[in-house]
Coordinates of C-alpha atoms in Angstrom, one line a residue:
M1 CA 88.6 113.1 61.5
A2 CA 86.3 113.9 64.4
R3 CA 84.7 117.3 64.4
R4 CA 85.8 119.7 67.1
R5 CA 82.9 120.5 69.4
Q6 CA 81.8 124.1 69.1
A7 CA 82.2 126.2 72.2
V8 CA 79.1 127.4 73.8
T9 CA 78.9 131.3 73.6
I10 CA 76.7 134.0 75.0
K11 CA 74.8 134.0 71.7
H12 CA 73.8 130.3 72.2
V13 CA 72.6 131.2 75.7
A14 CA 70.6 134.2 74.4
A15 CA 69.0 132.1 71.6
D16 CA 68.1 129.2 73.9
A17 CA 66.5 131.5 76.5
G18 CA 64.9 133.7 73.8
V19 CA 66.3 136.9 75.2
S20 CA 68.8 139.6 74.0
L21 CA 72.6 139.4 74.5
Q22 CA 72.3 142.4 76.8
T23 CA 69.9 140.5 79.1
V24 CA 72.2 137.5 79.3
S25 CA 75.1 139.9 80.1
R26 CA 73.1 141.5 82.9
V27 CA 72.3 138.2 84.4
I28 CA 76.0 137.1 84.1
N29 CA 77.1 140.3 85.8
K30 CA 74.5 140.0 88.6
E31 CA 73.1 143.4 87.8
P32 CA 70.1 144.4 90.0
N33 CA 67.7 145.5 87.2
V34 CA 66.8 142.0 86.1
R35 CA 63.5 140.4 87.1
P36 CA 63.9 137.2 89.2
S37 CA 61.9 135.2 86.6
M38 CA 64.3 136.4 83.9
Q39 CA 67.3 135.5 86.0
E40 CA 66.0 131.9 86.5
K41 CA 65.3 131.6 82.8
V42 CA 68.7 132.7 81.7
Q43 CA 70.4 130.7 84.4
A44 CA 68.6 127.6 83.3
S45 CA 69.9 128.0 79.8
I46 CA 73.4 128.6 81.1
D47 CA 73.2 125.4 83.2
R48 CA 71.7 123.4 80.4
L49 CA 74.2 124.4 77.8
G50 CA 77.2 124.3 80.2
Y51 CA 78.1 127.9 79.3
I52 CA 81.1 129.4 81.1
P53 CA 81.1 133.2 81.0
S54 CA 84.1 134.8 79.4
I55 CA 85.8 138.0 80.4
A56 CA 84.7 139.4 77.0
A57 CA 81.0 138.5 77.8
Q58 CA 81.2 140.0 81.3
R59 CA 82.6 143.2 79.8
M60 CA 79.6 143.8 77.5
S61 CA 77.9 145.9 80.1
G62 CA 80.8 148.3 79.9
S63 CA 80.7 149.1 83.6
R64 CA 83.6 146.9 84.7
S65 CA 86.5 144.6 83.5
Y66 CA 86.2 141.8 86.1
L67 CA 89.9 142.0 86.5
I68 CA 91.9 142.7 89.7
L69 CA 95.5 143.8 89.2
A70 CA 98.0 142.8 91.9
L71 CA 101.4 144.5 92.0
N72 CA 104.6 143.2 93.7
D73 CA 108.2 144.6 93.8
R74 CA 110.1 143.8 90.7
E75 CA 113.6 144.0 91.9
R76 CA 113.3 141.7 95.0
T77 CA 111.0 139.2 93.2
I78 CA 113.3 138.8 90.2
A79 CA 116.3 138.5 92.4
D80 CA 114.6 135.6 94.3
W81 CA 113.5 133.9 91.1
R82 CA 117.0 134.1 89.6
A83 CA 118.5 132.7 92.7
R84 CA 116.1 129.8 92.4
Q85 CA 114.7 130.6 95.8
G86 CA 111.2 131.3 94.6
S87 CA 108.9 133.7 96.6
D88 CA 106.4 132.2 99.0
W89 CA 104.9 135.6 99.4
I90 CA 103.8 135.6 95.7
D91 CA 102.7 131.9 96.0
Q92 CA 100.5 132.7 98.9
M93 CA 99.2 136.0 97.3
L94 CA 98.2 134.1 94.2
L95 CA 96.6 131.3 96.2
G96 CA 94.4 133.6 98.2
G97 CA 93.7 136.1 95.3
M98 CA 93.0 133.7 92.5
L99 CA 90.7 131.4 94.6
K100 CA 88.7 134.4 95.8
C101 CA 88.5 135.9 92.3
A102 CA 87.3 132.6 90.9
E103 CA 84.7 132.4 93.6
L104 CA 83.4 135.9 92.8
G105 CA 83.6 135.6 89.0
Y106 CA 86.8 137.7 88.6
R107 CA 90.3 137.1 87.3
M108 CA 93.5 138.3 89.0
I109 CA 96.4 139.7 86.9
F110 CA 99.9 139.8 88.4
E111 CA 102.4 142.5 87.5
L112 CA 105.9 143.5 88.8
V113 CA 106.8 147.2 89.3
D114 CA 109.9 148.8 90.5
T115 CA 108.8 151.1 93.3
H116 CA 112.1 153.0 93.0
N117 CA 111.9 153.5 89.2
D118 CA 111.2 157.0 87.9
H119 CA 109.2 155.4 85.2
V120 CA 106.7 153.7 87.6
E121 CA 103.9 156.1 86.6
R122 CA 104.4 155.3 82.9
E123 CA 104.6 151.5 83.6
L124 CA 101.5 151.4 85.7
G125 CA 99.6 153.8 83.5
A126 CA 100.2 151.5 80.5
A127 CA 99.0 148.5 82.5
I128 CA 95.8 150.4 83.6
A129 CA 95.1 151.4 80.0
A130 CA 95.5 147.8 78.7
L131 CA 93.7 146.0 81.5
Q132 CA 91.2 148.6 82.9
P133 CA 91.2 146.8 86.2
D134 CA 88.3 147.1 88.6
G135 CA 90.8 147.3 91.6
V136 CA 94.4 147.1 92.4
I137 CA 96.2 145.3 95.2
L138 CA 99.4 147.0 96.4
T139 CA 102.0 145.1 98.4
P140 CA 105.0 146.5 100.4
P141 CA 106.8 148.7 99.6
H142 CA 104.4 149.8 96.8
S143 CA 101.6 150.2 99.4
D144 CA 102.5 153.8 100.4
N145 CA 104.3 154.9 97.2
P146 CA 102.6 158.3 96.4
L147 CA 103.5 158.0 92.7
I148 CA 101.3 154.9 92.6
T149 CA 98.5 155.8 95.0
N150 CA 98.1 159.2 93.4
L151 CA 97.8 157.7 90.0
L152 CA 95.2 155.2 91.0
T153 CA 93.3 157.9 92.8
A154 CA 93.3 160.0 89.7
H155 CA 92.0 157.1 87.6
K156 CA 89.3 156.5 90.3
I157 CA 90.3 152.9 90.7
P158 CA 89.8 151.3 94.1
F159 CA 93.0 150.0 95.6
A160 CA 94.0 147.9 98.6
Q161 CA 97.1 148.7 100.5
I162 CA 98.6 145.6 102.2
G163 CA 100.9 146.5 105.1
S164 CA 99.7 150.0 105.3
E165 CA 97.5 152.3 107.4
G166 CA 95.9 153.8 104.4
Q167 CA 97.6 157.2 104.1
G168 CA 97.4 157.0 100.4
G169 CA 93.6 156.9 100.4
G170 CA 93.1 153.2 99.6
I171 CA 91.8 150.2 101.6
P172 CA 94.4 149.3 104.2
L173 CA 95.0 145.8 105.4
I174 CA 97.5 144.9 108.2
M175 CA 98.7 141.4 109.0
G176 CA 99.0 142.1 112.7
D177 CA 102.8 142.6 112.6
Q178 CA 103.2 144.5 115.8
D179 CA 101.0 142.1 117.8
A180 CA 102.8 139.1 116.2
A181 CA 106.3 140.4 117.2
R182 CA 105.0 141.0 120.7
K183 CA 103.6 137.6 120.9
A184 CA 106.8 136.0 119.6
T185 CA 108.9 138.0 122.1
E186 CA 106.6 137.0 124.9
H187 CA 107.0 133.4 124.0
L188 CA 110.7 133.8 124.4
L189 CA 110.3 135.6 127.7
G190 CA 108.1 132.8 128.9
L191 CA 110.9 130.4 128.2
G192 CA 113.2 132.4 130.5
H193 CA 115.0 134.6 128.0
T194 CA 115.6 138.1 129.1
N195 CA 118.4 139.0 126.6
I196 CA 116.5 138.9 123.2
G197 CA 118.0 140.4 120.1
F198 CA 116.0 141.6 117.1
I199 CA 116.9 141.8 113.4
A200 CA 114.6 144.3 111.7
G201 CA 113.6 144.6 108.0
P202 CA 114.3 147.6 105.8
S203 CA 113.0 150.9 107.0
D204 CA 111.1 151.6 103.8
Y205 CA 108.6 148.9 104.8
L206 CA 106.2 150.2 107.4
L207 CA 105.8 146.6 108.8
S208 CA 109.5 146.7 109.8
G209 CA 108.7 149.5 112.2
W210 CA 105.6 147.7 113.6
R211 CA 107.6 144.5 114.2
L212 CA 110.4 146.5 115.9
A213 CA 107.8 148.2 118.1
G214 CA 106.2 144.9 119.0
W215 CA 109.5 143.4 120.2
K216 CA 110.5 146.5 122.0
G217 CA 107.2 147.0 123.8
A218 CA 107.2 143.4 125.0
M219 CA 110.8 143.7 126.3
E220 CA 110.2 147.0 128.1
S221 CA 107.0 145.6 129.7
A222 CA 109.1 142.8 131.1
G223 CA 111.8 145.1 132.3
C224 CA 114.4 143.9 129.8
A225 CA 116.9 146.1 128.1
T226 CA 116.7 146.8 124.3
S227 CA 119.6 149.2 123.8
G228 CA 122.1 147.8 121.3
K229 CA 120.0 144.6 120.9
S230 CA 118.6 145.4 117.5
Q231 CA 120.1 145.5 114.0
E232 CA 118.6 146.3 110.6
G233 CA 118.7 143.9 107.6
D234 CA 117.1 144.1 104.2
F235 CA 115.4 140.6 104.3
S236 CA 118.4 139.0 102.5
F237 CA 120.4 136.1 103.8
A238 CA 123.6 138.1 103.7
S239 CA 122.1 141.0 105.7
G240 CA 120.8 138.6 108.3
A241 CA 124.2 137.0 108.7
A242 CA 125.8 140.4 109.1
A243 CA 123.3 141.5 111.7
A244 CA 123.5 138.2 113.6
K245 CA 127.3 138.4 113.7
I246 CA 127.1 141.8 115.3
L247 CA 124.6 140.6 117.9
L248 CA 126.3 137.3 118.7
C249 CA 129.8 138.8 119.0
Q250 CA 128.8 141.1 121.8
S251 CA 130.2 140.4 125.3
D252 CA 126.7 140.1 126.5
R253 CA 125.3 138.2 123.6
P254 CA 121.6 137.4 123.3
T255 CA 120.2 134.0 124.2
A256 CA 117.4 134.5 121.7
I257 CA 116.9 136.3 118.4
L258 CA 113.7 137.3 116.6
A259 CA 114.4 137.9 112.9
S260 CA 112.1 139.6 110.5
N261 CA 112.0 137.0 107.9
D262 CA 113.0 133.4 107.3
H263 CA 116.1 134.2 105.2
M264 CA 117.6 136.3 108.1
A265 CA 116.6 133.7 110.7
V266 CA 118.4 130.8 108.8
A267 CA 121.4 133.1 108.4
T268 CA 121.3 133.7 112.2
M269 CA 121.4 130.0 112.8
E270 CA 124.3 129.5 110.4
V271 CA 126.3 132.3 112.1
A272 CA 125.5 130.7 115.5
S273 CA 126.9 127.4 114.2
E274 CA 130.0 129.1 113.0
L275 CA 130.5 130.5 116.5
G276 CA 130.1 127.2 118.1
L277 CA 126.6 127.8 119.5
S278 CA 123.8 125.2 119.3
V279 CA 120.2 126.0 118.5
P280 CA 118.2 126.0 120.6
K281 CA 120.4 124.9 123.5
D282 CA 122.6 128.1 123.4
L283 CA 120.4 130.3 121.2
S284 CA 116.7 130.3 120.4
V285 CA 115.6 131.7 117.1
I286 CA 112.1 132.8 115.8
S287 CA 111.4 134.1 112.3
F288 CA 108.7 135.9 110.4
D289 CA 106.9 134.6 107.3
N290 CA 106.8 130.8 107.8
T291 CA 107.9 129.8 104.3
P292 CA 109.0 126.3 103.3
M293 CA 112.4 127.4 104.3
A294 CA 111.3 127.6 108.0
I295 CA 109.9 124.0 107.8
F296 CA 112.9 122.5 106.2
A297 CA 115.6 124.3 108.2
R298 CA 117.5 122.3 110.7
P299 CA 116.4 122.7 113.3
S300 CA 113.0 123.7 112.0
L301 CA 112.1 127.3 112.7
T302 CA 109.5 128.5 115.1
A303 CA 107.9 131.2 113.0
V304 CA 105.2 133.8 112.8
D305 CA 102.9 132.6 110.1
Q306 CA 102.0 135.6 107.8
P307 CA 98.4 135.2 106.7
I308 CA 99.2 136.4 103.1
A309 CA 96.6 134.2 101.3
D310 CA 93.8 135.3 103.8
T311 CA 94.8 138.9 103.5
T312 CA 94.8 138.9 99.8
A313 CA 91.4 137.2 99.7
R314 CA 90.0 139.8 102.0
A315 CA 91.5 142.5 99.8
I316 CA 89.6 141.1 96.8
E317 CA 86.4 141.1 98.7
L318 CA 86.8 144.7 99.9
L319 CA 87.9 145.9 96.3
I320 CA 84.8 144.3 94.7
S321 CA 82.7 145.8 97.5
A322 CA 84.1 149.2 96.7
K323 CA 83.5 148.8 93.0
N324 CA 79.9 148.0 93.9
G325 CA 79.6 151.3 95.8
D326 CA 79.2 149.8 99.2
T327 CA 80.1 151.7 102.3
P328 CA 83.9 151.3 102.9
V329 CA 85.2 149.7 106.2
L330 CA 86.5 152.3 108.5
G331 CA 90.2 152.0 109.5
P332 CA 92.7 149.2 108.6
T333 CA 91.4 145.6 108.4
I334 CA 93.6 143.5 110.6
I335 CA 94.2 139.8 109.7
P336 CA 96.0 138.3 112.8
A337 CA 99.1 136.2 112.4
D338 CA 99.8 132.9 114.2
L339 CA 102.9 131.7 116.0
I340 CA 104.0 128.2 114.8
L341 CA 106.1 126.4 117.4
R342 CA 108.9 124.2 116.1
D343 CA 112.4 123.1 117.2
S344 CA 114.4 126.3 117.1
T345 CA 113.2 127.6 120.5
G346 CA 113.9 126.3 123.9
P347 CA 114.5 127.3 127.5
A348 CA 117.1 130.0 128.2
P349 CA 120.5 128.5 129.0
L350 CA 121.4 128.5 132.7

């Protein structure tokens, strides 16, 4: 039987370089108090032996864990998984976060937390005790939950707040929601639409208000009415269908609708079809998120592409920078969204 090749450890590197384990650890962790000549010597041994630093080795210095903890909403995520709908938000967050962590020598751990649960402090406290993360990424609606932000502040753990203006004292990042909604509305106005409806997301998400403000601002700037033209959903297909039915059954129905996510936009197109309306001939539709659902819908959806991966990657950079003691960025970091044009939008009907 062939002998299993022994894994290279930090002890092998230390022996090969003729230095202590602590010196190897300081080089791995890129600590500043190591002479350049010593860094080159240890790095040469690492390269020669093919050593891959482990989390345990990196933790030897005791100053950090090299782990970033990312939190997402449990209830909505599990509901999507059980419905076999997946969650493109999570896919994109993992894409941006894991690649950036790997680039910077970190690992990202993903956890689900119920933001409405009275036990959120206990759950998060247990995760912090077990993982001792160097930073935490909060996603809506966790981003501005004081139970969470106060706990992280008390533990002196840097945290990024995606979709937040940073009232909780963390590092805020915004995906340009208000400007994206304005841009999407202006695209419809440019196609000749003046009666444009809007389906908002739930009010416990700050970004829902920003998107509503972007639509309303663009409409008012163009001299178009907004009263009675907006409905609130909860990002689910059913809520989008209910909102669309209200808007499309009005005597002065919209010729275009901007929906706050792909599920509600697809529901809008289904309701339109049930009412004998053709998209985009009779009704133009734009969605937010740009998940695979938008691509495979028929007709394919014009959509605001949320830069989730880029935002998460930037959050990782800012958290590591904060852990290093660098001067924090003032104000929210804005990662702009793009508008992807597809088949669901067209000229306003005559």
